[in-house]
Coordinates of C-alpha atoms in Angstrom, one line a residue:
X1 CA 124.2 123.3 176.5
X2 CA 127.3 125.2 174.8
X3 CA 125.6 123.7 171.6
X4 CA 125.6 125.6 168.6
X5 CA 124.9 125.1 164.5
X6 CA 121.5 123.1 165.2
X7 CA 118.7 124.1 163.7
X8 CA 115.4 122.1 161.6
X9 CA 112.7 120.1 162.6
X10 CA 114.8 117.2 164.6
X11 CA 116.1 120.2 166.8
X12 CA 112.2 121.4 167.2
X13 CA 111.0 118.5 168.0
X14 CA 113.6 117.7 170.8
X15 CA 113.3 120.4 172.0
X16 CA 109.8 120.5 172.7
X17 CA 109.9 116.9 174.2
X18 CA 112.8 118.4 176.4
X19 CA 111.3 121.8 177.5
X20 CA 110.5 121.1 180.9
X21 CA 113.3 120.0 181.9
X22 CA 115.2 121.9 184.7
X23 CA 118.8 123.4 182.9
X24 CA 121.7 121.4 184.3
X25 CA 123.9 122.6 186.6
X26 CA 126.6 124.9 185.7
X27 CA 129.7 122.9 184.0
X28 CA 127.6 119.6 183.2
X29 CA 126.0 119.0 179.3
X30 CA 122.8 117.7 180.7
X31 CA 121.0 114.7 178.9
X32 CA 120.1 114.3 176.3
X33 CA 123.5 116.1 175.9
X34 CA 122.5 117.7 172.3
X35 CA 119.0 118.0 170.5
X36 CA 117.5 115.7 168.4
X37 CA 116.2 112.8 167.8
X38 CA 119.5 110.6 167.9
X39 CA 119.8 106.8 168.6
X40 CA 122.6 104.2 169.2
X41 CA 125.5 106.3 169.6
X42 CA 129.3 105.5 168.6
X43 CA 131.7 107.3 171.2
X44 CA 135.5 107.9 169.7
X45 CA 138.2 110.0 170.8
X46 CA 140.4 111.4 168.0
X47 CA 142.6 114.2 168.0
X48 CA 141.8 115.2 172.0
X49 CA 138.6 115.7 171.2
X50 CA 135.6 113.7 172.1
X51 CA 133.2 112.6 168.8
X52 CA 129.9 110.9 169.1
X53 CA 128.6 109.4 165.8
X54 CA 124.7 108.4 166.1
X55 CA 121.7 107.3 163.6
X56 CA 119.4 109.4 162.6
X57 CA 116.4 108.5 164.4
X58 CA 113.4 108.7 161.7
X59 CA 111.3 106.0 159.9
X60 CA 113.8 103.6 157.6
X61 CA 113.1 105.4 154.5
X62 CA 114.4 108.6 155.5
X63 CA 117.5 107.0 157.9
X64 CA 119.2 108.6 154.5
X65 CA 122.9 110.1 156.2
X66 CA 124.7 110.6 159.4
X67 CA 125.6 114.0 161.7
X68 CA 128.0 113.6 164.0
X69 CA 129.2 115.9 166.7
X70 CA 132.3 116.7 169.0
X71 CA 133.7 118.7 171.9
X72 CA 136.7 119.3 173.7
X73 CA 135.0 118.8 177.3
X74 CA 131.7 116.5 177.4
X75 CA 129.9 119.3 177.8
X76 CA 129.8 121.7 174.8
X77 CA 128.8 120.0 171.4
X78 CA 129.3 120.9 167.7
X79 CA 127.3 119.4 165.4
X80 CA 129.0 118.3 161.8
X81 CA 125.8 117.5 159.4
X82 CA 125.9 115.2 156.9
X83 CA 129.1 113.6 157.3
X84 CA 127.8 110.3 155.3
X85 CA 125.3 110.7 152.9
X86 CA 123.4 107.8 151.3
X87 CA 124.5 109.1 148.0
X88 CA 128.1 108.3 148.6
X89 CA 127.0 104.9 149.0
X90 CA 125.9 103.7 145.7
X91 CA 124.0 100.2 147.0
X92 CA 122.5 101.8 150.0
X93 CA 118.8 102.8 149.7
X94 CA 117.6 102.9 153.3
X95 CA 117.6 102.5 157.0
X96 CA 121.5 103.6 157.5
X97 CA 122.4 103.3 161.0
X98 CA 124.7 102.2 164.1
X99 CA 128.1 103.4 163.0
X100 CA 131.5 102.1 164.6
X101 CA 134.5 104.7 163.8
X102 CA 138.0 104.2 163.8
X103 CA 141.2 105.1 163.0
X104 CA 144.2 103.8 161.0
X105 CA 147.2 105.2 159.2
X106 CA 145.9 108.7 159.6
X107 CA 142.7 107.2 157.9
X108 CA 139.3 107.6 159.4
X109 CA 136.7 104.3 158.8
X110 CA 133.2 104.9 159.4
X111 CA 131.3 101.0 159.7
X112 CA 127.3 101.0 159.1
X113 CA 124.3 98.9 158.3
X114 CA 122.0 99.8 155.7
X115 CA 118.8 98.4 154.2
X116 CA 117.6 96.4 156.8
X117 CA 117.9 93.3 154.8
X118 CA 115.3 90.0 156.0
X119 CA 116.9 87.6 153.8
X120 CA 120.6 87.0 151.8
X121 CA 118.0 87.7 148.4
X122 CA 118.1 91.3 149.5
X123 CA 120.7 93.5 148.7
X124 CA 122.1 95.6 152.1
X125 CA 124.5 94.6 155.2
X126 CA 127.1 96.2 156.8
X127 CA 129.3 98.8 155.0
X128 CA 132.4 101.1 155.3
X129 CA 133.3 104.1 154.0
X130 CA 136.4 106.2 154.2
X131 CA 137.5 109.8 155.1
X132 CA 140.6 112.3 155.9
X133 CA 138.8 113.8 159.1
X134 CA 136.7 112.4 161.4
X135 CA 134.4 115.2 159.9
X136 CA 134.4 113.6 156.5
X137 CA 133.1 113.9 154.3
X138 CA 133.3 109.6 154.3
X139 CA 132.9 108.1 151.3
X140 CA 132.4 104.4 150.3
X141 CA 135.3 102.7 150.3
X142 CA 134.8 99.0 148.6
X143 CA 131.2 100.0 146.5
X144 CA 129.3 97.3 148.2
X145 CA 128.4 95.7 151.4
X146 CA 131.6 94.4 153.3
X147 CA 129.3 92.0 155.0
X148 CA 126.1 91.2 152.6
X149 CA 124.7 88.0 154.3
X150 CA 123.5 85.9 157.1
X151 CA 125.8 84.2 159.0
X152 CA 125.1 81.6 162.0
X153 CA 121.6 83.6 162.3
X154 CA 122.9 86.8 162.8
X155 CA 121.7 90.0 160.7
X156 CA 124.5 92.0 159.4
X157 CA 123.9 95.3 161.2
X158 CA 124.7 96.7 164.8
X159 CA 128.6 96.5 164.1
X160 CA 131.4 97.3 166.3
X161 CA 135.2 97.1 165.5
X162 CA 137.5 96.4 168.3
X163 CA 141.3 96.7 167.7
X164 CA 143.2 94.2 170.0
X165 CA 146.4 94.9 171.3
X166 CA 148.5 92.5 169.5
X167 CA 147.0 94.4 166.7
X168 CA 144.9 92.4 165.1
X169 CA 140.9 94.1 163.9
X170 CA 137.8 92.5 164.8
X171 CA 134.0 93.8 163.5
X172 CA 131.7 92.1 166.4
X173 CA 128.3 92.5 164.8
X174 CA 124.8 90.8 164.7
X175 CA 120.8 91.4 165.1
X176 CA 118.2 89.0 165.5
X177 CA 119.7 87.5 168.7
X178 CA 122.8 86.4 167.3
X179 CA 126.2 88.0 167.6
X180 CA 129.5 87.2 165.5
X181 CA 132.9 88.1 165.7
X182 CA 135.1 88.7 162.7
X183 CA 138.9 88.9 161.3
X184 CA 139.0 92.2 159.3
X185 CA 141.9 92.7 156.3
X186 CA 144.5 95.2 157.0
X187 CA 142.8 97.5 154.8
X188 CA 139.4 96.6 155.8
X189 CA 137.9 95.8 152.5
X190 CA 137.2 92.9 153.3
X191 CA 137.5 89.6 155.9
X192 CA 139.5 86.9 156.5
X193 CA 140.0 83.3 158.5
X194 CA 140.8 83.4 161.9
X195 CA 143.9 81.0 162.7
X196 CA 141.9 78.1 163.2
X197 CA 140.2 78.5 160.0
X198 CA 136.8 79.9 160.9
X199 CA 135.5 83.3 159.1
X200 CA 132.6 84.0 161.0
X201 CA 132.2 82.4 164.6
X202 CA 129.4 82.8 166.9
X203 CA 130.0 84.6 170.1
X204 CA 126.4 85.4 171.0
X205 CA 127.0 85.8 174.9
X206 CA 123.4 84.6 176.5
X207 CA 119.7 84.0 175.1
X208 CA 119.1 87.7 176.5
X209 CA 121.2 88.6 173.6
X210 CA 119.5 91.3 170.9
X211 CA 121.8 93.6 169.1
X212 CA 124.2 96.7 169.7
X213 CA 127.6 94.6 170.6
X214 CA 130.5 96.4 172.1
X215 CA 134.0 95.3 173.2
X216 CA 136.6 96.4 175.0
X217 CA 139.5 95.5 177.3
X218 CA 140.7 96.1 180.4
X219 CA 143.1 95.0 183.1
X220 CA 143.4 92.1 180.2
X221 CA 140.0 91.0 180.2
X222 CA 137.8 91.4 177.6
X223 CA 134.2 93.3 178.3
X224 CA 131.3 92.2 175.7
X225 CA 127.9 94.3 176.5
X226 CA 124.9 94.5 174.3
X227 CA 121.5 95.7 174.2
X228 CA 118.5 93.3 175.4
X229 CA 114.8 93.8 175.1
X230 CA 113.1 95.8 172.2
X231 CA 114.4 99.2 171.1
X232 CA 110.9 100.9 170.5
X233 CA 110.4 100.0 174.0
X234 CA 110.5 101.2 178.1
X235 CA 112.3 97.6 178.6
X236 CA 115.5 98.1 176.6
X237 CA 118.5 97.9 178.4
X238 CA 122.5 97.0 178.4
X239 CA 124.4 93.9 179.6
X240 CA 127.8 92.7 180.1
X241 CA 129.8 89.3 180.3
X242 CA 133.8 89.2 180.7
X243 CA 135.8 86.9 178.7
X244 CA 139.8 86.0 178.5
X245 CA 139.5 86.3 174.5
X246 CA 137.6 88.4 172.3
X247 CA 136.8 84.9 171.1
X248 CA 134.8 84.1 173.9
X249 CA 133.1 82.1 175.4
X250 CA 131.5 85.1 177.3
X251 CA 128.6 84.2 180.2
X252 CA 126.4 86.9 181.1
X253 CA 126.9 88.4 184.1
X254 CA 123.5 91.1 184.0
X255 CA 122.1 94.6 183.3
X256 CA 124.2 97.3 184.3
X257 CA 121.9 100.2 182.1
X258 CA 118.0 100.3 182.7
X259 CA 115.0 102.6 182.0
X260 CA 114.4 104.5 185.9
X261 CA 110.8 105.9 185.6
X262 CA 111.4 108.8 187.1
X263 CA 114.2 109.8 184.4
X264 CA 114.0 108.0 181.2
X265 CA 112.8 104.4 179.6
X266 CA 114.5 102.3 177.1
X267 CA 118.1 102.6 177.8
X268 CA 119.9 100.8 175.5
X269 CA 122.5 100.3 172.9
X270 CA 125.6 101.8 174.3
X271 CA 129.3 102.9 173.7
X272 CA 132.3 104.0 175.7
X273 CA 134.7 106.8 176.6
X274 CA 137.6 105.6 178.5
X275 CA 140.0 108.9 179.2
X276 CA 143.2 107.7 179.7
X277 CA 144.7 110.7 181.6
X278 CA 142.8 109.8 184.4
X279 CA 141.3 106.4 183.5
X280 CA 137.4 107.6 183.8
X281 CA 134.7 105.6 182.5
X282 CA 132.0 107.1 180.2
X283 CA 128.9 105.3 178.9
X284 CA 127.1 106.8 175.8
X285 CA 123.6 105.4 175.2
X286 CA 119.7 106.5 173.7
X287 CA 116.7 107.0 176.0
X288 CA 113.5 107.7 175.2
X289 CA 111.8 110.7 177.3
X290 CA 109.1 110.0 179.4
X291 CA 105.8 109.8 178.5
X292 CA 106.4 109.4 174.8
X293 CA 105.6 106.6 173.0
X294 CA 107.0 107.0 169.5
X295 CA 109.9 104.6 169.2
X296 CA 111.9 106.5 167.4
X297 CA 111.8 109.4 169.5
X298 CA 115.1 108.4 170.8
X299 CA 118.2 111.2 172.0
X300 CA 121.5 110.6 173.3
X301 CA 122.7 110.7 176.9
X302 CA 126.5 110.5 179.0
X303 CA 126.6 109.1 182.4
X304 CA 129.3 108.0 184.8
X305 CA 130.3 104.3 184.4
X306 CA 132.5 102.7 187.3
X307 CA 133.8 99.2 188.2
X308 CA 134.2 97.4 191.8
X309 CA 137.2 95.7 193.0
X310 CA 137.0 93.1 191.1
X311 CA 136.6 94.8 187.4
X312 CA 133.0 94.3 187.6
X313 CA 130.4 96.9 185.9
X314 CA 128.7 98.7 188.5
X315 CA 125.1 99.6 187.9
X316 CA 124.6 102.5 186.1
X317 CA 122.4 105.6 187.1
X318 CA 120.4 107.1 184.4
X319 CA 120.0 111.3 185.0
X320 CA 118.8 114.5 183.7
X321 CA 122.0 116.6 184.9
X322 CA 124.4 114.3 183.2
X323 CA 128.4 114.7 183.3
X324 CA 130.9 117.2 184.0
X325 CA 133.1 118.8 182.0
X326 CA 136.1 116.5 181.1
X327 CA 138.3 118.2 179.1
X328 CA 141.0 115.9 176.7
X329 CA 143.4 119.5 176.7
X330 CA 145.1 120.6 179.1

């Protein structure tokens, strides 16, 4: 897999769920594209190279810290441990997970849930923390949850920040069925009122609706896809709608990312690549392997993503041999 630096128990462990696999063929990564158990993936491009930040797929108690990992080409992967640790988050105790990356004024943000809050009595939410690399080491950057609460039903984890082309940053987030979009501050520490005075308005695209929101635009529409179904499960998946504003309203148009029992069950809770140089589509998502029914025995994948004629989503197919190389350099 032209993977290197990878060694402990999460590497045993996926590997030995992996083994019989047949090796990819020559210039693809293969899924899962690195070892380990590895779950709801954040795909960036910084610098011409390729970064994918996951959770660290345990039981909530020891979801303590993210790896990340990068490569020039799709296909070879370096991993970058501990690039947040829950110790550099001093309200954090637990359950860290889906991060959203970005960056601004040579900044790098790294967005996260932590502490799996049930209740606005609990102390958790939605976090950021800072860096000078997309390496990190990030830091905490306001020294408590950027979003602490619940808002219109939704629980504050599963974020995703979208930066709009007239260059204003939303944070899409929400659990428990329920999806919100927010108005971040320049310097993300914070939120504020959209122009008709609302702070945090609803968006949630269909009752399918579960968690892991995603935006992005193209040909100036707006794409919102999320994850349906349960994520310990063969039936998780990824839908889309297609809006005019990242405001909405957004009507589900279906599943474009699905378990195939012959590959791979519960396919969910996707990112992007979009290469600009020659406008290719990449969607990054967890799987579990087959045959194993530990929820979190989840690890990351890469396949293909294309659109029809009319900017729809084709369906996506889930495989073992994965991508091609793609590099960013020439």
């Amino acid at each position: 897999m032209g993977f290197r630096n990878l060694l402990g128990g999460a590497l045993l462990a996926a590997l030995t769920s992996t083994a019989a696999l047949a090796a990819p063929p020559p210039g693809h990564a293969g899924n899962p594209v690195f070892p380990g158990w590895y779950a709801d993936p954040e795909a960036a491009i910084f610098n011409d190279t390729y970064w994918i930040y996951p959770t660290t797929s345990l039981k909530y108690a020891e979801q303590r810290g993210f790896d990340a990992f990068s490569s020039p080409d799709l296909v070879h992967w370096t991993k970058h441990a501990d690039v947040l640790d829950i110790k550099d988050i001093p309200w954090a105790k637990k359950a860290l997970w889906a991060p959203a990356l970005v960056e601004k004024d040579g900044k790098y943000y790294f967005f996260f849930a932590a502490n799996d809050i049930q209740s606005d009595k609990e102390l958790g939410g939605i976090g950021v923390a800072v860096a000078d690399k997309p390496e990190g080491p990030f830091r905490d950057l306001i020294g408590k949850p950027l979003i602490g609460a619940f808002h219109n039903g939704a629980q504050p984890i599963d974020q995703f920040v979208f930066h709009d082309d007239d260059g204003t940053w939303y944070m899409i987030y929400g659990g428990w069925k329920h999806a919100n979009i927010v108005k971040l501050k320049p310097d993300f520490t914070g939120v504020e009122p959209m122009a008709d005075g609302t702070v945090f308005k609803e968006i949630t695209p269909a009752p399918e609706y579960v968690e892991g929101p995603l935006m992005f635009k193209r040909n100036g529409k707006y794409y919102f896809m999320w994850s349906e179904g349960g994520w310990t499960g063969p039936d998780y998946s990824v839908a889309y709608a297609i809006g005019d504003s990242p405001l909405g309203p957004f009507k589900r148009i279906g599943k474009i990312l699905e378990q195939d029992p012959k590959v791979a069950t519960g396919a969910g809770h996707n990112s992007v690549f979009h290469v600009a140089k020659d406008d290719s589509w990449y969607i990054v998502y967890h799987r579990h392997p087959l045959g194993d029914t530990n929820g979190n025995h989840r690890q990351t994948s890469i396949e293909h993503m294309y659109f029809d004629k009319d900017g729809k989503i084709l369906p996506v197919k889930i495989t073992n041999e994965g991508v091609k190389a793609n590099p960013l350099r020439p």
